[in-house]
Each structure stands twice: as structure tokens, then as C-alpha cells.
Amino acid sequence: MRLLIVSYSYTPALTPRAFRWAAVAAELVRRGHDVHVLCAAAGAAGRDADGVVVHRVRDWLLDGASRVTAGTPAAAAAPAGGWRTRLRGGVRALWRALYWPDFACGWVIPATRAARALAAEKRFDWIVSVSHPFTGHLVGLLSDAHARGTRWFVDIGDPFHLMHEPSPNNHRLYGWLNRAVEARVVAGADALSVTTASTQQLYAAHFGLPAERIDVIPPLLSLPPAPPPTPRTGDEPLRLVFVGTLYRRLRSPRFLLACLAALQEALSESHPHRRVELHFYGTLNDCADEFAACPPAVRDALVTHGMVGRAEVLQAMVDADVLVNIGNDSEAQLASKVIEYMAVGKPILNLVSFARDTSVAALAAYPAALTLARDAGLSPATVAALREFVLAPPAVPPAVAAAVRERYSAAQVACHYESIFDSTSLRS
């Protein structure tokens, strides 16, 4: 079967979509399929080490794919004040208020041209469009797949019309257009997939679809083999590690920072010689000021690493005493990091903002997870439970981590996609 995957983000970008589809594409090649990928980056087409043919078409405007590679700082240093700073800020705010459908809008025209040319030349069996960002689905819609006898698979990583934080665009200006275009995408697709059952129900309700028409394909685990832990001395600080991207309104660190402050105070009373560090791997976005506002003792315990390579992130997870997940302020999304955390077999501190957070169900059978609800606050009993969990967390049997790695492996996820490719007939 010949496939074209349309994804704004692809390896070497450090994004969940890039990780997922690089692994799926490689697995599909191993299963005998001819796989092409159209992504946003400068460079000539070529077959990569996994046998995937990668076509790179640069975003005309912002080249956003280049901003999610290793070496990106956690938060850019604030430039000096003055009229230039205010002008840049004003231009940025105006741009964000006007672009559509999202930050990747500069990719729509060149990618659509490339997709049409490739479809005419290669006669693909399927075009698979990928979000986030939604621009990938817009390219899929405009590629006119059905005119060439090609089927169209829409793989939804994050909602678009139904997503308000972080908003893909100016909802006040484009809310009606977001719904209209996403409705066309959903109606025109020969197959649809999402990553959680809650997202499946959300789309079924809002777009009038039978739930069974939307397949749930779970997150994919794309970690390399785990390295051995780094040797440590007994007097080193307890190491808490968070991996991911922060957003003030979707995934705020505020409750985590409060937990750290409470934990420091509790340890100072019961274990005065025990110190704790909290490491952040990923971008802080609009949350940098929340770090700056912390008390000095908390700030001294924070270590921000920015965007780093997968190998460094995996080593950090292996070396952590406790891994930290911050749930989304959305019941339609499950952070892929939760799966990676379980696969590493480390204790997980899970911070949620509401009871229906998808991470709660994902971690229900995991033997070393402590879930704290933001709205419940930090009572003395909660702080005591947090202290005991950090000091003496339950062990995770190797078989548990192995089962997670198998369930969410590239082979299992690619098999699910392949079964849909094989079973879905072209609509008349």
C-alpha cells in the first residue's frame, strides 16, 4: 500500500506528533508499505534511514518547525525595554490575532501544491493528515484526494474548533470558520482517529457522528532503550522531573510549585538534611513569570533545561526519584508523557485540575502513582502523603513497565492504523 502522511511536524522536531509519526511510518515500512511523508522543513526529498521517503516543504512565513529542536531554551531572555521591544510585542500580538487556521498557516499553500503534485505522480492509496497543528488537515482537505481515487485518513491529535486553551487562533474572529472548516474535514474523511475515548465522544456529540465511526488509537511510546541510571551519592537532593510544555491556561506549573514549597517545609521539619530539586525539560512559554514569583528557597530548587534531545530526556527520567505529570485543563487530551513515565517504571506524582482528567484513568492500575487535585488544596494530610510518597514511593515491578511498553509500542499502534487502511472502503 502506498501512503502519504501530511504532518507539519516530523523528525528531527521534538514534538509528540513528530515522535509518533516517525515511529509509525518506520513500522509501516517494515510491514511492506511504501510510505511518503510531507512535512515542514527546508531540504530536498530523500529516503531516510528507516526507508521512509521524506518530502520537506518550508513554511513560507515562520518556519515554526525549526523552533522545536534540541537546544531551544526553556524561555527566551526578555529583551531590553524600549520602543523596539514594544513594537515587536505589538506586531506579535497583531499577528496572533489575525492568522488562521494556526501558527503554521504559511505552510498551507506550498504544502497543498506539493501534496497535489505528489498525489498525481504517486497515486497514493491513502493520504493521512495529522494534527496538531490543524494546518495539516487543511492541506489534506485541499489536496483533493478523492478526485484521484485516494482515500483520506484524518488523525486528530488535538481538537481544533473545540480547543480554547491554548487557542489555535482568534476564536472571537474565526470561531464560526473554525467550526465550518473542521466540519468539512470530518465529513470528508474516509476514516477518523483520536487518541482518547473522551475526545471520541466530544467529536461525536459536536459533529453529529456515530461514535463508532471515530477510531480511538492510543498514544504511542517512542522512547529508545532505557540507559542505566547515573551513579549518585547518598547526599544528593531528591530529584523530581517534569517533561513537557507549559501553558498558563492549559498546563500551569502553579500548583506544582506550591507542592514543592509545601514539600520543602515538610522535609525541613522531619528530614532537615534532605533537599529536593525540581527539573523542567521543555519550554516554559508564558509561565516564566510564575517561576520568577516563587520564594527564593523554591527558585533555588528549580532547574530549567529547555528543549533537549530524546536521549537526554530519557536519561533524566531514568535518574529521577519521582516523575511529575501536570494534567491538562481539558478532558479531551492525555499527555503522551504519562505513557512514557509508566514505561520507565518510575513513581509518578500526578497533579490534576479536575476529577475527569484522562491521566487518572490511565494511571488507575499503576502501582506507584499519587494523584493530587488542585482544587482540594494542600491540607496537612495531603502534604504528609506527598512527603511520604517522595521519600518512600512504592516499587514498580519490571513486568508492569514491560506491559506498558508492549501495549503502546510502535508495532501495536501501527497495526491499528494498518487494520483501518485495510478495512475501510472508498466512499462512493
mmCIF file of C-alpha atoms in Angstrom, residues 1-310:
data_model
loop_
_atom_site.group_PDB
_atom_site.id
_atom_site.type_symbol
_atom_site.label_atom_id
_atom_site.label_comp_id
_atom_site.label_asym_id
_atom_site.label_seq_id
_atom_site.Cartn_x
_atom_site.Cartn_y
_atom_site.Cartn_z
ATOM 1 C CA MET A 1 0.000 0.000 0.000
ATOM 2 C CA ARG A 2 1.289 3.480 -0.874
ATOM 3 C CA LEU A 3 0.748 6.159 1.782
ATOM 4 C CA LEU A 4 1.331 9.899 2.092
ATOM 5 C CA ILE A 5 1.496 11.264 5.647
ATOM 6 C CA VAL A 6 0.934 15.032 5.837
ATOM 7 C CA SER A 7 2.357 16.319 9.110
ATOM 8 C CA TYR A 8 3.692 19.806 9.740
ATOM 9 C CA SER A 9 5.984 18.360 12.400
ATOM 10 C CA TYR A 10 8.289 15.425 11.726
ATOM 11 C CA THR A 11 11.663 14.230 12.933
ATOM 12 C CA PRO A 12 14.049 15.792 13.967
ATOM 13 C CA ALA A 13 11.451 18.139 15.549
ATOM 14 C CA LEU A 14 10.912 17.436 19.255
ATOM 15 C CA THR A 15 7.106 17.275 19.294
ATOM 16 C CA PRO A 16 4.649 14.497 20.162
ATOM 17 C CA ARG A 17 3.394 14.340 16.558
ATOM 18 C CA ALA A 18 6.927 14.060 15.195
ATOM 19 C CA PHE A 19 7.782 11.256 17.612
ATOM 20 C CA ARG A 20 4.544 9.393 16.926
ATOM 21 C CA TRP A 21 4.580 9.527 13.164
ATOM 22 C CA ALA A 22 8.290 8.893 12.713
ATOM 23 C CA ALA A 23 7.807 5.661 14.665
ATOM 24 C CA VAL A 24 4.566 4.695 12.883
ATOM 25 C CA ALA A 25 5.991 5.471 9.434
ATOM 26 C CA ALA A 26 9.080 3.359 10.099
ATOM 27 C CA GLU A 27 6.948 0.466 11.342
ATOM 28 C CA LEU A 28 4.661 0.651 8.290
ATOM 29 C CA VAL A 29 7.724 0.478 6.029
ATOM 30 C CA ARG A 30 8.849 -2.632 7.900
ATOM 31 C CA ARG A 31 5.424 -4.111 7.171
ATOM 32 C CA GLY A 32 5.961 -3.654 3.440
ATOM 33 C CA HIS A 33 4.190 -0.347 2.738
ATOM 34 C CA ASP A 34 5.587 2.444 0.563
ATOM 35 C CA VAL A 35 5.461 5.427 2.930
ATOM 36 C CA HIS A 36 5.989 9.070 2.000
ATOM 37 C CA VAL A 37 5.912 11.984 4.467
ATOM 38 C CA LEU A 38 5.238 15.629 3.619
ATOM 39 C CA CYS A 39 6.479 17.905 6.405
ATOM 40 C CA ALA A 40 7.551 21.484 7.064
ATOM 41 C CA ALA A 41 11.297 21.976 6.781
ATOM 42 C CA ALA A 42 13.884 23.076 4.263
ATOM 43 C CA GLY A 43 15.707 20.378 2.321
ATOM 44 C CA ALA A 44 15.437 18.002 -0.594
ATOM 45 C CA ALA A 45 13.318 14.867 -0.660
ATOM 46 C CA GLY A 46 15.009 11.629 0.226
ATOM 47 C CA ARG A 47 14.631 8.220 1.821
ATOM 48 C CA ASP A 48 15.642 8.238 5.477
ATOM 49 C CA ALA A 49 17.379 5.503 7.433
ATOM 50 C CA ASP A 50 14.035 3.781 8.107
ATOM 51 C CA GLY A 51 13.092 3.675 4.424
ATOM 52 C CA VAL A 52 10.522 6.488 4.640
ATOM 53 C CA VAL A 53 10.581 8.953 1.735
ATOM 54 C CA VAL A 54 10.512 12.417 3.326
ATOM 55 C CA HIS A 55 9.433 15.474 1.300
ATOM 56 C CA ARG A 56 10.290 18.732 3.066
ATOM 57 C CA VAL A 57 8.437 21.925 2.143
ATOM 58 C CA ARG A 58 9.330 25.016 4.115
ATOM 59 C CA ASP A 59 6.756 27.202 5.842
ATOM 60 C CA TRP A 60 6.840 30.459 3.857
ATOM 61 C CA LEU A 61 6.238 32.658 6.895
ATOM 62 C CA LEU A 62 7.521 31.484 10.261
ATOM 63 C CA ASP A 63 9.275 28.147 9.763
ATOM 64 C CA GLY A 64 7.771 27.046 13.069
ATOM 65 C CA ALA A 65 9.128 23.509 12.715
ATOM 66 C CA SER A 66 12.653 24.815 13.340
ATOM 67 C CA ARG A 67 11.684 26.163 16.769
ATOM 68 C CA VAL A 68 11.119 22.746 18.369
ATOM 69 C CA THR A 69 14.558 21.199 18.059
ATOM 70 C CA ALA A 70 17.170 20.419 20.684
ATOM 71 C CA GLY A 71 18.876 23.484 22.085
ATOM 72 C CA THR A 72 15.796 25.688 22.300
ATOM 73 C CA PRO A 73 15.963 27.447 25.686
ATOM 74 C CA ALA A 74 13.233 26.966 28.254
ATOM 75 C CA ALA A 75 12.249 30.620 27.924
ATOM 76 C CA ALA A 76 13.798 33.341 25.872
ATOM 77 C CA ALA A 77 15.525 36.061 27.817
ATOM 78 C CA ALA A 78 13.482 39.222 27.966
ATOM 79 C CA PRO A 79 14.958 41.851 25.634
ATOM 80 C CA ALA A 80 15.842 45.298 26.856
ATOM 81 C CA GLY A 81 12.934 47.711 27.132
ATOM 82 C CA GLY A 82 12.256 50.465 24.648
ATOM 83 C CA TRP A 83 10.181 51.235 21.621
ATOM 84 C CA ARG A 84 11.620 48.337 19.612
ATOM 85 C CA THR A 85 10.507 45.885 22.270
ATOM 86 C CA ARG A 86 7.031 47.394 22.400
ATOM 87 C CA LEU A 87 6.840 47.382 18.605
ATOM 88 C CA ARG A 88 7.820 43.728 18.393
ATOM 89 C CA GLY A 89 5.289 42.864 21.078
ATOM 90 C CA GLY A 90 2.562 44.788 19.287
ATOM 91 C CA VAL A 91 3.334 43.163 15.937
ATOM 92 C CA ARG A 92 3.360 39.721 17.559
ATOM 93 C CA ALA A 93 0.012 40.342 19.243
ATOM 94 C CA LEU A 94 -1.499 41.624 15.987
ATOM 95 C CA TRP A 95 -0.198 38.613 14.085
ATOM 96 C CA ARG A 96 -1.648 36.188 16.617
ATOM 97 C CA ALA A 97 -4.994 37.969 16.426
ATOM 98 C CA LEU A 98 -5.147 37.683 12.636
ATOM 99 C CA TYR A 99 -3.579 34.407 11.484
ATOM 100 C CA TRP A 100 -5.703 31.414 10.505
ATOM 101 C CA PRO A 101 -6.010 28.494 10.976
ATOM 102 C CA ASP A 102 -2.976 28.493 13.289
ATOM 103 C CA PHE A 103 0.696 29.424 13.568
ATOM 104 C CA ALA A 104 1.523 27.119 10.628
ATOM 105 C CA CYS A 105 -0.657 29.000 8.125
ATOM 106 C CA GLY A 106 2.381 29.840 5.974
ATOM 107 C CA TRP A 107 2.669 26.155 5.117
ATOM 108 C CA VAL A 108 -0.804 25.780 3.605
ATOM 109 C CA ILE A 109 -0.082 26.966 0.049
ATOM 110 C CA PRO A 110 3.322 25.322 -0.544
ATOM 111 C CA ALA A 111 2.252 22.091 1.152
ATOM 112 C CA THR A 112 -1.009 21.894 -0.809
ATOM 113 C CA ARG A 113 0.895 22.322 -4.071
ATOM 114 C CA ALA A 114 3.344 19.626 -3.053
ATOM 115 C CA ALA A 115 0.590 17.252 -1.887
ATOM 116 C CA ARG A 116 -1.315 17.607 -5.151
ATOM 117 C CA ALA A 117 1.820 17.062 -7.226
ATOM 118 C CA LEU A 118 2.811 14.016 -5.205
ATOM 119 C CA ALA A 119 -0.720 12.586 -5.342
ATOM 120 C CA ALA A 120 -0.838 12.978 -9.125
ATOM 121 C CA GLU A 121 2.558 11.334 -9.536
ATOM 122 C CA LYS A 122 2.433 8.572 -6.927
ATOM 123 C CA ARG A 123 -1.273 7.620 -6.914
ATOM 124 C CA PHE A 124 -1.399 7.014 -3.182
ATOM 125 C CA ASP A 125 -3.885 4.590 -1.671
ATOM 126 C CA TRP A 126 -4.239 6.832 1.390
ATOM 127 C CA ILE A 127 -3.401 10.382 2.361
ATOM 128 C CA VAL A 128 -3.077 10.635 6.151
ATOM 129 C CA SER A 129 -3.325 14.182 7.509
ATOM 130 C CA VAL A 130 -2.112 14.819 11.041
ATOM 131 C CA SER A 131 -2.829 17.422 13.703
ATOM 132 C CA HIS A 132 -1.589 19.319 15.773
ATOM 133 C CA PRO A 133 -1.413 21.818 14.028
ATOM 134 C CA PHE A 134 -4.744 21.750 12.186
ATOM 135 C CA THR A 135 -2.981 23.120 9.097
ATOM 136 C CA GLY A 136 -2.142 19.502 8.260
ATOM 137 C CA HIS A 137 -5.850 18.697 7.860
ATOM 138 C CA LEU A 138 -6.434 21.833 5.809
ATOM 139 C CA VAL A 139 -3.715 20.644 3.425
ATOM 140 C CA GLY A 140 -5.389 17.237 3.348
ATOM 141 C CA LEU A 141 -8.727 18.855 2.524
ATOM 142 C CA LEU A 142 -7.240 20.997 -0.245
ATOM 143 C CA SER A 143 -5.211 18.154 -1.735
ATOM 144 C CA ASP A 144 -8.428 16.879 -3.344
ATOM 145 C CA ALA A 145 -7.579 13.266 -2.619
ATOM 146 C CA HIS A 146 -10.882 11.768 -3.750
ATOM 147 C CA ALA A 147 -10.523 13.227 -7.247
ATOM 148 C CA ARG A 148 -7.563 10.892 -7.745
ATOM 149 C CA GLY A 149 -9.177 7.832 -6.203
ATOM 150 C CA THR A 150 -7.241 8.235 -2.955
ATOM 151 C CA ARG A 151 -8.763 7.740 0.472
ATOM 152 C CA TRP A 152 -8.270 10.302 3.225
ATOM 153 C CA PHE A 153 -7.468 9.452 6.842
ATOM 154 C CA VAL A 154 -7.779 12.277 9.416
ATOM 155 C CA ASP A 155 -5.683 11.653 12.533
ATOM 156 C CA ILE A 156 -6.661 14.155 15.251
ATOM 157 C CA GLY A 157 -4.018 14.700 17.892
ATOM 158 C CA ASP A 158 -5.631 17.785 19.431
ATOM 159 C CA PRO A 159 -9.104 19.272 18.855
ATOM 160 C CA PHE A 160 -9.340 22.409 16.722
ATOM 161 C CA HIS A 161 -12.752 24.098 16.858
ATOM 162 C CA LEU A 162 -13.269 22.674 20.347
ATOM 163 C CA MET A 163 -9.850 23.765 21.606
ATOM 164 C CA HIS A 164 -9.764 27.051 23.505
ATOM 165 C CA GLU A 165 -6.591 26.791 25.600
ATOM 166 C CA PRO A 166 -4.178 27.278 24.049
ATOM 167 C CA SER A 167 -6.362 28.698 21.315
ATOM 168 C CA PRO A 168 -5.179 27.866 17.772
ATOM 169 C CA ASN A 169 -6.310 31.312 16.607
ATOM 170 C CA ASN A 170 -8.582 34.244 17.472
ATOM 171 C CA HIS A 171 -11.836 32.471 18.400
ATOM 172 C CA ARG A 172 -13.787 35.701 18.510
ATOM 173 C CA LEU A 173 -12.885 36.391 14.912
ATOM 174 C CA TYR A 174 -12.699 32.885 13.486
ATOM 175 C CA GLY A 175 -14.878 30.689 15.713
ATOM 176 C CA TRP A 176 -17.519 30.237 13.003
ATOM 177 C CA LEU A 177 -14.856 29.488 10.385
ATOM 178 C CA ASN A 178 -13.090 27.001 12.646
ATOM 179 C CA ARG A 179 -16.294 25.011 13.066
ATOM 180 C CA ALA A 180 -17.264 25.189 9.397
ATOM 181 C CA VAL A 181 -13.899 24.014 8.106
ATOM 182 C CA GLU A 182 -13.425 21.305 10.712
ATOM 183 C CA ALA A 183 -16.941 20.064 9.925
ATOM 184 C CA ARG A 184 -15.893 19.768 6.260
ATOM 185 C CA VAL A 185 -12.777 17.878 7.264
ATOM 186 C CA VAL A 186 -14.705 15.467 9.481
ATOM 187 C CA ALA A 187 -17.417 14.938 6.865
ATOM 188 C CA GLY A 188 -14.933 14.440 4.030
ATOM 189 C CA ALA A 189 -12.673 11.940 5.757
ATOM 190 C CA ASP A 190 -12.888 8.265 4.896
ATOM 191 C CA ALA A 191 -11.511 7.420 8.338
ATOM 192 C CA LEU A 192 -11.078 9.386 11.574
ATOM 193 C CA SER A 193 -8.981 8.693 14.639
ATOM 194 C CA VAL A 194 -8.388 10.326 18.024
ATOM 195 C CA THR A 195 -6.217 9.288 20.973
ATOM 196 C CA THR A 196 -8.758 9.126 23.821
ATOM 197 C CA ALA A 197 -12.317 7.915 24.305
ATOM 198 C CA SER A 198 -13.288 11.308 25.738
ATOM 199 C CA THR A 199 -12.192 13.012 22.505
ATOM 200 C CA GLN A 200 -14.177 10.428 20.559
ATOM 201 C CA GLN A 201 -17.327 11.306 22.494
ATOM 202 C CA LEU A 202 -16.624 15.023 22.132
ATOM 203 C CA TYR A 203 -16.413 14.824 18.340
ATOM 204 C CA ALA A 204 -19.398 12.518 18.082
ATOM 205 C CA ALA A 205 -21.530 14.959 20.074
ATOM 206 C CA HIS A 206 -20.416 18.197 18.415
ATOM 207 C CA PHE A 207 -20.329 16.998 14.811
ATOM 208 C CA GLY A 208 -23.276 14.597 14.873
ATOM 209 C CA LEU A 209 -21.242 11.471 14.127
ATOM 210 C CA PRO A 210 -21.806 7.937 15.379
ATOM 211 C CA ALA A 211 -19.030 7.255 17.873
ATOM 212 C CA GLU A 212 -18.113 4.021 16.118
ATOM 213 C CA ARG A 213 -17.066 5.996 13.039
ATOM 214 C CA ILE A 214 -14.228 7.541 15.078
ATOM 215 C CA ASP A 215 -11.447 5.119 15.972
ATOM 216 C CA VAL A 216 -9.522 5.523 19.212
ATOM 217 C CA ILE A 217 -5.825 4.852 18.633
ATOM 218 C CA PRO A 218 -3.887 5.309 21.868
ATOM 219 C CA PRO A 219 -0.705 7.294 22.423
ATOM 220 C CA LEU A 220 2.492 5.775 21.122
ATOM 221 C CA LEU A 221 5.605 5.081 23.115
ATOM 222 C CA SER A 222 8.609 6.173 21.057
ATOM 223 C CA LEU A 223 11.418 6.003 23.600
ATOM 224 C CA PRO A 224 14.756 4.366 22.750
ATOM 225 C CA PRO A 225 16.006 1.582 25.052
ATOM 226 C CA ALA A 226 16.487 2.892 28.577
ATOM 227 C CA PRO A 227 20.077 3.618 29.632
ATOM 228 C CA PRO A 228 21.450 2.574 33.028
ATOM 229 C CA PRO A 229 20.904 5.095 35.832
ATOM 230 C CA THR A 230 23.647 7.588 36.565
ATOM 231 C CA PRO A 231 25.528 6.711 39.783
ATOM 232 C CA ARG A 232 24.560 9.014 42.649
ATOM 233 C CA THR A 233 25.796 9.622 46.148
ATOM 234 C CA GLY A 234 23.558 9.342 49.191
ATOM 235 C CA ASP A 235 23.624 13.044 49.988
ATOM 236 C CA GLU A 236 22.355 14.254 46.616
ATOM 237 C CA PRO A 237 18.961 16.015 46.532
ATOM 238 C CA LEU A 238 15.776 14.132 45.770
ATOM 239 C CA ARG A 239 15.138 14.693 42.097
ATOM 240 C CA LEU A 240 11.654 15.465 40.755
ATOM 241 C CA VAL A 241 11.455 15.704 36.958
ATOM 242 C CA PHE A 242 8.761 17.220 34.739
ATOM 243 C CA VAL A 243 8.943 16.710 30.973
ATOM 244 C CA GLY A 244 6.659 18.676 28.670
ATOM 245 C CA THR A 245 5.464 22.073 27.539
ATOM 246 C CA LEU A 246 3.866 24.545 29.919
ATOM 247 C CA TYR A 247 0.963 26.891 29.167
ATOM 248 C CA ARG A 248 -0.505 29.260 31.711
ATOM 249 C CA ARG A 249 -4.129 28.305 30.975
ATOM 250 C CA LEU A 250 -3.770 24.693 29.874
ATOM 251 C CA ARG A 251 -0.882 23.216 31.865
ATOM 252 C CA SER A 252 0.197 25.695 34.504
ATOM 253 C CA PRO A 253 3.051 24.908 36.923
ATOM 254 C CA ARG A 254 1.470 26.950 39.724
ATOM 255 C CA PHE A 255 0.112 24.016 41.742
ATOM 256 C CA LEU A 256 3.341 22.061 41.253
ATOM 257 C CA LEU A 257 5.373 24.992 42.568
ATOM 258 C CA ALA A 258 3.052 25.205 45.581
ATOM 259 C CA CYS A 259 3.556 21.470 46.157
ATOM 260 C CA LEU A 260 7.317 21.970 46.048
ATOM 261 C CA ALA A 261 7.140 24.769 48.620
ATOM 262 C CA ALA A 262 4.983 22.636 50.926
ATOM 263 C CA LEU A 263 7.279 19.648 50.461
ATOM 264 C CA GLN A 264 10.340 21.726 51.330
ATOM 265 C CA GLU A 265 8.696 22.918 54.529
ATOM 266 C CA ALA A 266 7.612 19.403 55.498
ATOM 267 C CA LEU A 267 11.082 17.986 54.871
ATOM 268 C CA SER A 268 12.700 20.761 56.882
ATOM 269 C CA GLU A 269 10.700 19.604 59.902
ATOM 270 C CA SER A 270 11.003 15.831 59.555
ATOM 271 C CA HIS A 271 14.196 15.364 57.498
ATOM 272 C CA PRO A 272 16.165 18.621 57.760
ATOM 273 C CA HIS A 273 19.124 17.255 55.797
ATOM 274 C CA ARG A 274 17.072 16.121 52.802
ATOM 275 C CA ARG A 275 16.975 18.512 49.885
ATOM 276 C CA VAL A 276 14.813 18.386 46.793
ATOM 277 C CA GLU A 277 15.280 19.619 43.226
ATOM 278 C CA LEU A 278 12.618 20.077 40.565
ATOM 279 C CA HIS A 279 13.843 19.783 36.978
ATOM 280 C CA PHE A 280 11.868 21.035 33.968
ATOM 281 C CA TYR A 281 12.587 19.688 30.477
ATOM 282 C CA GLY A 282 10.715 21.624 27.779
ATOM 283 C CA THR A 283 9.583 25.161 27.085
ATOM 284 C CA LEU A 284 8.006 27.400 29.706
ATOM 285 C CA ASN A 285 6.126 29.590 27.207
ATOM 286 C CA ASP A 286 4.038 32.171 29.095
ATOM 287 C CA CYS A 287 4.778 30.667 32.522
ATOM 288 C CA ALA A 288 8.234 32.136 33.116
ATOM 289 C CA ASP A 289 6.881 34.835 35.428
ATOM 290 C CA GLU A 290 5.323 32.170 37.669
ATOM 291 C CA PHE A 291 8.814 30.801 38.266
ATOM 292 C CA ALA A 292 10.176 34.281 38.928
ATOM 293 C CA ALA A 293 7.451 34.916 41.534
ATOM 294 C CA CYS A 294 8.420 31.894 43.659
ATOM 295 C CA PRO A 295 10.013 32.363 47.085
ATOM 296 C CA PRO A 296 13.837 32.262 46.985
ATOM 297 C CA ALA A 297 14.027 28.770 48.504
ATOM 298 C CA VAL A 298 11.760 27.389 45.779
ATOM 299 C CA ARG A 299 13.605 29.210 42.993
ATOM 300 C CA ASP A 300 16.885 27.771 44.247
ATOM 301 C CA ALA A 301 15.448 24.261 43.857
ATOM 302 C CA LEU A 302 14.319 24.780 40.252
ATOM 303 C CA VAL A 303 16.405 23.690 37.264
ATOM 304 C CA THR A 304 15.118 24.525 33.759
ATOM 305 C CA HIS A 305 16.763 22.731 30.839
ATOM 306 C CA GLY A 306 14.755 23.894 27.819
ATOM 307 C CA MET A 307 14.378 21.642 24.772
ATOM 308 C CA VAL A 308 16.927 18.837 24.762
ATOM 309 C CA GLY A 309 17.397 15.658 22.763
ATOM 310 C CA ARG A 310 15.442 12.470 23.376
#
